[in-house]
Tab-separated table of N, CA and C in Angstrom:
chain	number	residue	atom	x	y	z
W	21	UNK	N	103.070	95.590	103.658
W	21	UNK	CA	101.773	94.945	103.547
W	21	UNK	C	100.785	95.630	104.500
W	22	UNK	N	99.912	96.092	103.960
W	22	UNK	CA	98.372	96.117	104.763
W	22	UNK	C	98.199	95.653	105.745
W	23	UNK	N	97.862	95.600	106.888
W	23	UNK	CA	97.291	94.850	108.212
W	23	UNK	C	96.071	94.349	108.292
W	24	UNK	N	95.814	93.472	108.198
W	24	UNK	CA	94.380	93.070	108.773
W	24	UNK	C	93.521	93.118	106.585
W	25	UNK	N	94.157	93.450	106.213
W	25	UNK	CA	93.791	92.654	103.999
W	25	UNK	C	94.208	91.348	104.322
W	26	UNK	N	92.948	90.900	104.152
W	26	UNK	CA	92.644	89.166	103.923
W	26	UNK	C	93.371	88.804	102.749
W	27	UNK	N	93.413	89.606	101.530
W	27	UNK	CA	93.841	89.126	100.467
W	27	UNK	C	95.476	89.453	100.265
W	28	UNK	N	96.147	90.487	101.408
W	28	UNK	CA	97.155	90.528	101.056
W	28	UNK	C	97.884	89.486	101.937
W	29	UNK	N	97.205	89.090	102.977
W	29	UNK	CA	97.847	87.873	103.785
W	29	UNK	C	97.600	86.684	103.287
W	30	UNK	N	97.143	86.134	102.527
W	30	UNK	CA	97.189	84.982	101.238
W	30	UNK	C	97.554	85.097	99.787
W	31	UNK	N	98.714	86.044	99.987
W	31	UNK	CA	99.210	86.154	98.028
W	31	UNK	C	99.615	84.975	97.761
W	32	UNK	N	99.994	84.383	98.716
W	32	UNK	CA	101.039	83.137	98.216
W	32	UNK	C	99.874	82.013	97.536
W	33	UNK	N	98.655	81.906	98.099
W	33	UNK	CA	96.853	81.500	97.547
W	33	UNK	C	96.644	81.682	96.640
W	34	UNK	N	96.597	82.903	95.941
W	34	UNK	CA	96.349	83.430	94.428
W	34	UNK	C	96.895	82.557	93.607
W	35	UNK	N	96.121	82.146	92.754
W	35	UNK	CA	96.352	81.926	91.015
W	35	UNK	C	95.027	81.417	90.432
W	36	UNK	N	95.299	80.975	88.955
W	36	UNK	CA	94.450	81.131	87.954
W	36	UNK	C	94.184	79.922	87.101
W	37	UNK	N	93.336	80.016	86.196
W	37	UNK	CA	93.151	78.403	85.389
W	37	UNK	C	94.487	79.013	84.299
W	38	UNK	N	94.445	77.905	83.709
W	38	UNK	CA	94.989	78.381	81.788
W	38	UNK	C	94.020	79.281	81.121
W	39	UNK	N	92.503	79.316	81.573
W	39	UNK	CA	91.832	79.949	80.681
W	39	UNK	C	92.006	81.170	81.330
W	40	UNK	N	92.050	81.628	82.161
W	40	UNK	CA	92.423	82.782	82.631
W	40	UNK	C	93.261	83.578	82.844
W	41	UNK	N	94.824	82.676	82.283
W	41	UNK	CA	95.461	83.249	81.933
W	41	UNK	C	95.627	83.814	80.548
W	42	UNK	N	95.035	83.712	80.081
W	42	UNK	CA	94.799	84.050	78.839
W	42	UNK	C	93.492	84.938	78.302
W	43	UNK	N	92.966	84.886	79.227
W	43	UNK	CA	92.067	86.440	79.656
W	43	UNK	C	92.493	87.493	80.068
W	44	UNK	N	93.156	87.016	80.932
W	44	UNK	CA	94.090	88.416	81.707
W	44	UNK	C	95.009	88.767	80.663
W	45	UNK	N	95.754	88.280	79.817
W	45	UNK	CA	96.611	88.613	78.788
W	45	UNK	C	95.764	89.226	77.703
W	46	UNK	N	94.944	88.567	77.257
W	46	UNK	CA	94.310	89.833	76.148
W	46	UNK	C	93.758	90.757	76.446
W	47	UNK	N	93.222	90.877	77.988
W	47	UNK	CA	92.174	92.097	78.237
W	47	UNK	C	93.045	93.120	78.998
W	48	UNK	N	94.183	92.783	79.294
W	48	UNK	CA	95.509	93.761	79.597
W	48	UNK	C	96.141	94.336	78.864
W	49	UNK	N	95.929	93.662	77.618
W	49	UNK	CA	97.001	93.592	76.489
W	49	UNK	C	98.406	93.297	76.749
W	50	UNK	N	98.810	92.590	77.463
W	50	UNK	CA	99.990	91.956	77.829
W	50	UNK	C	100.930	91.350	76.980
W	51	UNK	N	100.611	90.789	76.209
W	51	UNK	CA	101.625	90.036	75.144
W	51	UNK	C	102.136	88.913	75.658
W	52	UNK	N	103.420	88.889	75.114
W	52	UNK	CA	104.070	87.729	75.702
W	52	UNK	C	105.264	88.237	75.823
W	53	UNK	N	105.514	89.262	76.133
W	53	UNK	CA	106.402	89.736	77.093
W	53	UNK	C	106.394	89.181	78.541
W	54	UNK	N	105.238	89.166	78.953
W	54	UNK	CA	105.008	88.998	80.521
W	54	UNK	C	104.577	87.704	80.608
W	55	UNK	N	106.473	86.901	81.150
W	55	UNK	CA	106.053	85.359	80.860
W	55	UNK	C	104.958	84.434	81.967
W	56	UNK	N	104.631	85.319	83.090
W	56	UNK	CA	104.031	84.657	84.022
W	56	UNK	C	103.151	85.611	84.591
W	57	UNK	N	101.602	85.388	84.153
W	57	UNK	CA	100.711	86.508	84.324
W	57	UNK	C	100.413	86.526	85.795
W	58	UNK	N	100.582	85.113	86.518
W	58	UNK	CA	99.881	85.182	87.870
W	58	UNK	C	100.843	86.107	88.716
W	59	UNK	N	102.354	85.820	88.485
W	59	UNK	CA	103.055	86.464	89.147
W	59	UNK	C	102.958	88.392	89.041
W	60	UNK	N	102.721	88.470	87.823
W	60	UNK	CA	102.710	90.087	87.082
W	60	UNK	C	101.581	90.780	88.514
W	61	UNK	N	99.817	89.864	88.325
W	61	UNK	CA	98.862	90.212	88.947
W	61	UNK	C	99.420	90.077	90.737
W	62	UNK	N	100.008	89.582	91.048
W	62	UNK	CA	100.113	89.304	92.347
W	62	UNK	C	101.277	90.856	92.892
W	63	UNK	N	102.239	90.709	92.139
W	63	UNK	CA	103.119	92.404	91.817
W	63	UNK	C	102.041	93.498	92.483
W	64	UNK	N	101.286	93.267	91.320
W	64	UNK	CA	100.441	94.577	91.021
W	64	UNK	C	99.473	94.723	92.369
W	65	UNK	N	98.450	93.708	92.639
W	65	UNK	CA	98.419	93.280	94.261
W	65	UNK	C	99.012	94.193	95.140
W	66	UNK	N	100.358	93.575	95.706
W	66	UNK	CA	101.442	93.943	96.416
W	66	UNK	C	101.277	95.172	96.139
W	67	UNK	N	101.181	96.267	95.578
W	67	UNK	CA	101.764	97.967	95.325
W	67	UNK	C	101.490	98.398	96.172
W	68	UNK	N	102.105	99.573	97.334
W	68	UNK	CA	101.447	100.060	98.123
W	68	UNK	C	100.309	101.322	97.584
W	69	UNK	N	100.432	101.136	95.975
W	69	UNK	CA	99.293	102.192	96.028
W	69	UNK	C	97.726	101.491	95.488
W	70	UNK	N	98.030	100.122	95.594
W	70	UNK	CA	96.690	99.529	95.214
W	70	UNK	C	95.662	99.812	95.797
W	71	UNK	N	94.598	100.057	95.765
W	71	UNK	CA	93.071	99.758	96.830
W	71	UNK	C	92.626	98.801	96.311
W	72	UNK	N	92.454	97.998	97.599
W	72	UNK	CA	92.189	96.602	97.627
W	72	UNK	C	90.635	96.740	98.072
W	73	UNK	N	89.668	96.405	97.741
W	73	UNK	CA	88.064	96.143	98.688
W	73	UNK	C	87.303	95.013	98.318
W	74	UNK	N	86.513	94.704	98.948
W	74	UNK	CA	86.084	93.471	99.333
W	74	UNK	C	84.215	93.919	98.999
W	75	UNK	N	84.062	93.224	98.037
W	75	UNK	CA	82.248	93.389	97.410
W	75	UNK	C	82.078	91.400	97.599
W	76	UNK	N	81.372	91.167	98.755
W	76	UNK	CA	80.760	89.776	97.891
W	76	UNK	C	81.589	88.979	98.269
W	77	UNK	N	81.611	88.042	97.298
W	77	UNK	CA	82.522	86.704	97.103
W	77	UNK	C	83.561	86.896	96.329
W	78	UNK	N	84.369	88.557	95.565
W	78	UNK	CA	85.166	89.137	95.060
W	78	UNK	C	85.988	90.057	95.717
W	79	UNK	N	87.143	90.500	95.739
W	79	UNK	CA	87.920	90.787	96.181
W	79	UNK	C	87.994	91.551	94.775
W	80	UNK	N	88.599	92.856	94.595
W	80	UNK	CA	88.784	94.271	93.561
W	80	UNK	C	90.126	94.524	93.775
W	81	UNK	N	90.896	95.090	92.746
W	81	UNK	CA	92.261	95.596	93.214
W	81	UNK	C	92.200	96.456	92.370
W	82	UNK	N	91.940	97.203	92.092
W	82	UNK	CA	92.511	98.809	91.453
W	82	UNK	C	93.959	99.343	91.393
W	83	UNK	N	94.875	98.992	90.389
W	83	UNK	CA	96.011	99.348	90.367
W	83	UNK	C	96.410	100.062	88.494
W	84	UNK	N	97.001	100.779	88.594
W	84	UNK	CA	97.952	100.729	87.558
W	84	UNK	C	96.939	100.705	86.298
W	85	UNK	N	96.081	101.826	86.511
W	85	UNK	CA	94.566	101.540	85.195
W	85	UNK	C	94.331	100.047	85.262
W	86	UNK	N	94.226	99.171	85.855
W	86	UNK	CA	93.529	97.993	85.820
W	86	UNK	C	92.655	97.509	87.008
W	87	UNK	N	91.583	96.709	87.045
W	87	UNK	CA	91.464	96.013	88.022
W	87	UNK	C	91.409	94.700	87.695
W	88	UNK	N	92.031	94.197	89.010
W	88	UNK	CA	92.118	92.419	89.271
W	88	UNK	C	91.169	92.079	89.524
W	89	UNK	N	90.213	91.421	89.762
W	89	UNK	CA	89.388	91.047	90.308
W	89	UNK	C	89.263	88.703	90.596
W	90	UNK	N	89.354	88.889	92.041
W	90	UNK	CA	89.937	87.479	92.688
W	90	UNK	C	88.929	86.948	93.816
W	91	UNK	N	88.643	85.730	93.342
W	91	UNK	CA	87.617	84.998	94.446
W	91	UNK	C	88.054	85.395	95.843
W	92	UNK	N	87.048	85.563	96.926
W	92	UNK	CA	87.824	85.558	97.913
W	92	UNK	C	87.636	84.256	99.091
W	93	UNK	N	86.896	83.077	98.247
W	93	UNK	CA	87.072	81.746	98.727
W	93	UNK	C	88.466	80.675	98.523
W	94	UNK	N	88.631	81.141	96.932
W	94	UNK	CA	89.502	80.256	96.310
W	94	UNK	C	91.015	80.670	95.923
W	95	UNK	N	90.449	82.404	96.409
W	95	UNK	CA	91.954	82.657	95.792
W	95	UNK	C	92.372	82.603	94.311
W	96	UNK	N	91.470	82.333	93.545
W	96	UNK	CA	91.645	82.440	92.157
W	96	UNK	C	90.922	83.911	91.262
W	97	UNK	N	92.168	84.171	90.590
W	97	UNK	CA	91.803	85.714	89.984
W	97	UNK	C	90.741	85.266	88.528
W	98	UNK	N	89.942	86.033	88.684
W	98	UNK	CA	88.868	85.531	87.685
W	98	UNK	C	88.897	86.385	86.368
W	99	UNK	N	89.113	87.788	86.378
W	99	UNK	CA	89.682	88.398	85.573
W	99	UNK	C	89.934	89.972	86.015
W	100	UNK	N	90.951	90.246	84.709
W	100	UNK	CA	91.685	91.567	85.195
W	100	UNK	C	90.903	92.634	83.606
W	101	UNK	N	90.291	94.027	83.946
W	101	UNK	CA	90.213	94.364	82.487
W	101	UNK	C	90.909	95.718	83.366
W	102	UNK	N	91.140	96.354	82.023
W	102	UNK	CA	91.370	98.253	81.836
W	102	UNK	C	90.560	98.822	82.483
W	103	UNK	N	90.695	99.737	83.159
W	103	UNK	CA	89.775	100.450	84.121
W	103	UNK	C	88.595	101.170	83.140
């Protein structure tokens, strides 16, 4: 883990509505293979090759051709698209 990432020292904080899970699944194209999207996004989080930065009241994660993008009041991921 990162030292001193606000967002990587509250993964356990992160998650999402129902409607957003289901944003993040179509705009990933995820399927339903991937039975638990919050957990998938929080993974992806975690990578040590993510860049994590901080714009605003959003938190960015750049991983894996995607970005996350997660409140950084609430801890809730608001949505993830294709880079």
């Amino acid at each position: 883990m990162e030292k001193g990432n606000e967002l990587l020292e509250n993964i356990d904080r992160v998650h999402t509505t129902p409607m957003g899970v289901e944003r993040i699944r179509r705009n990933l194209l995820l399927g339903d293979d991937v039975q638990d999207v919050v957990a998938w996004c929080k993974g992806q989080i975690e990578l040590p090759e993510a860049a994590i930065t901080r714009k605003g009241k959003n938190w960015y994660c750049l991983v894996g051709g995607c970005i996350i993008t997660v409140n950084a009041y609430s801890y809730t991921i608001i949505t993830a698209h294709k880079e």
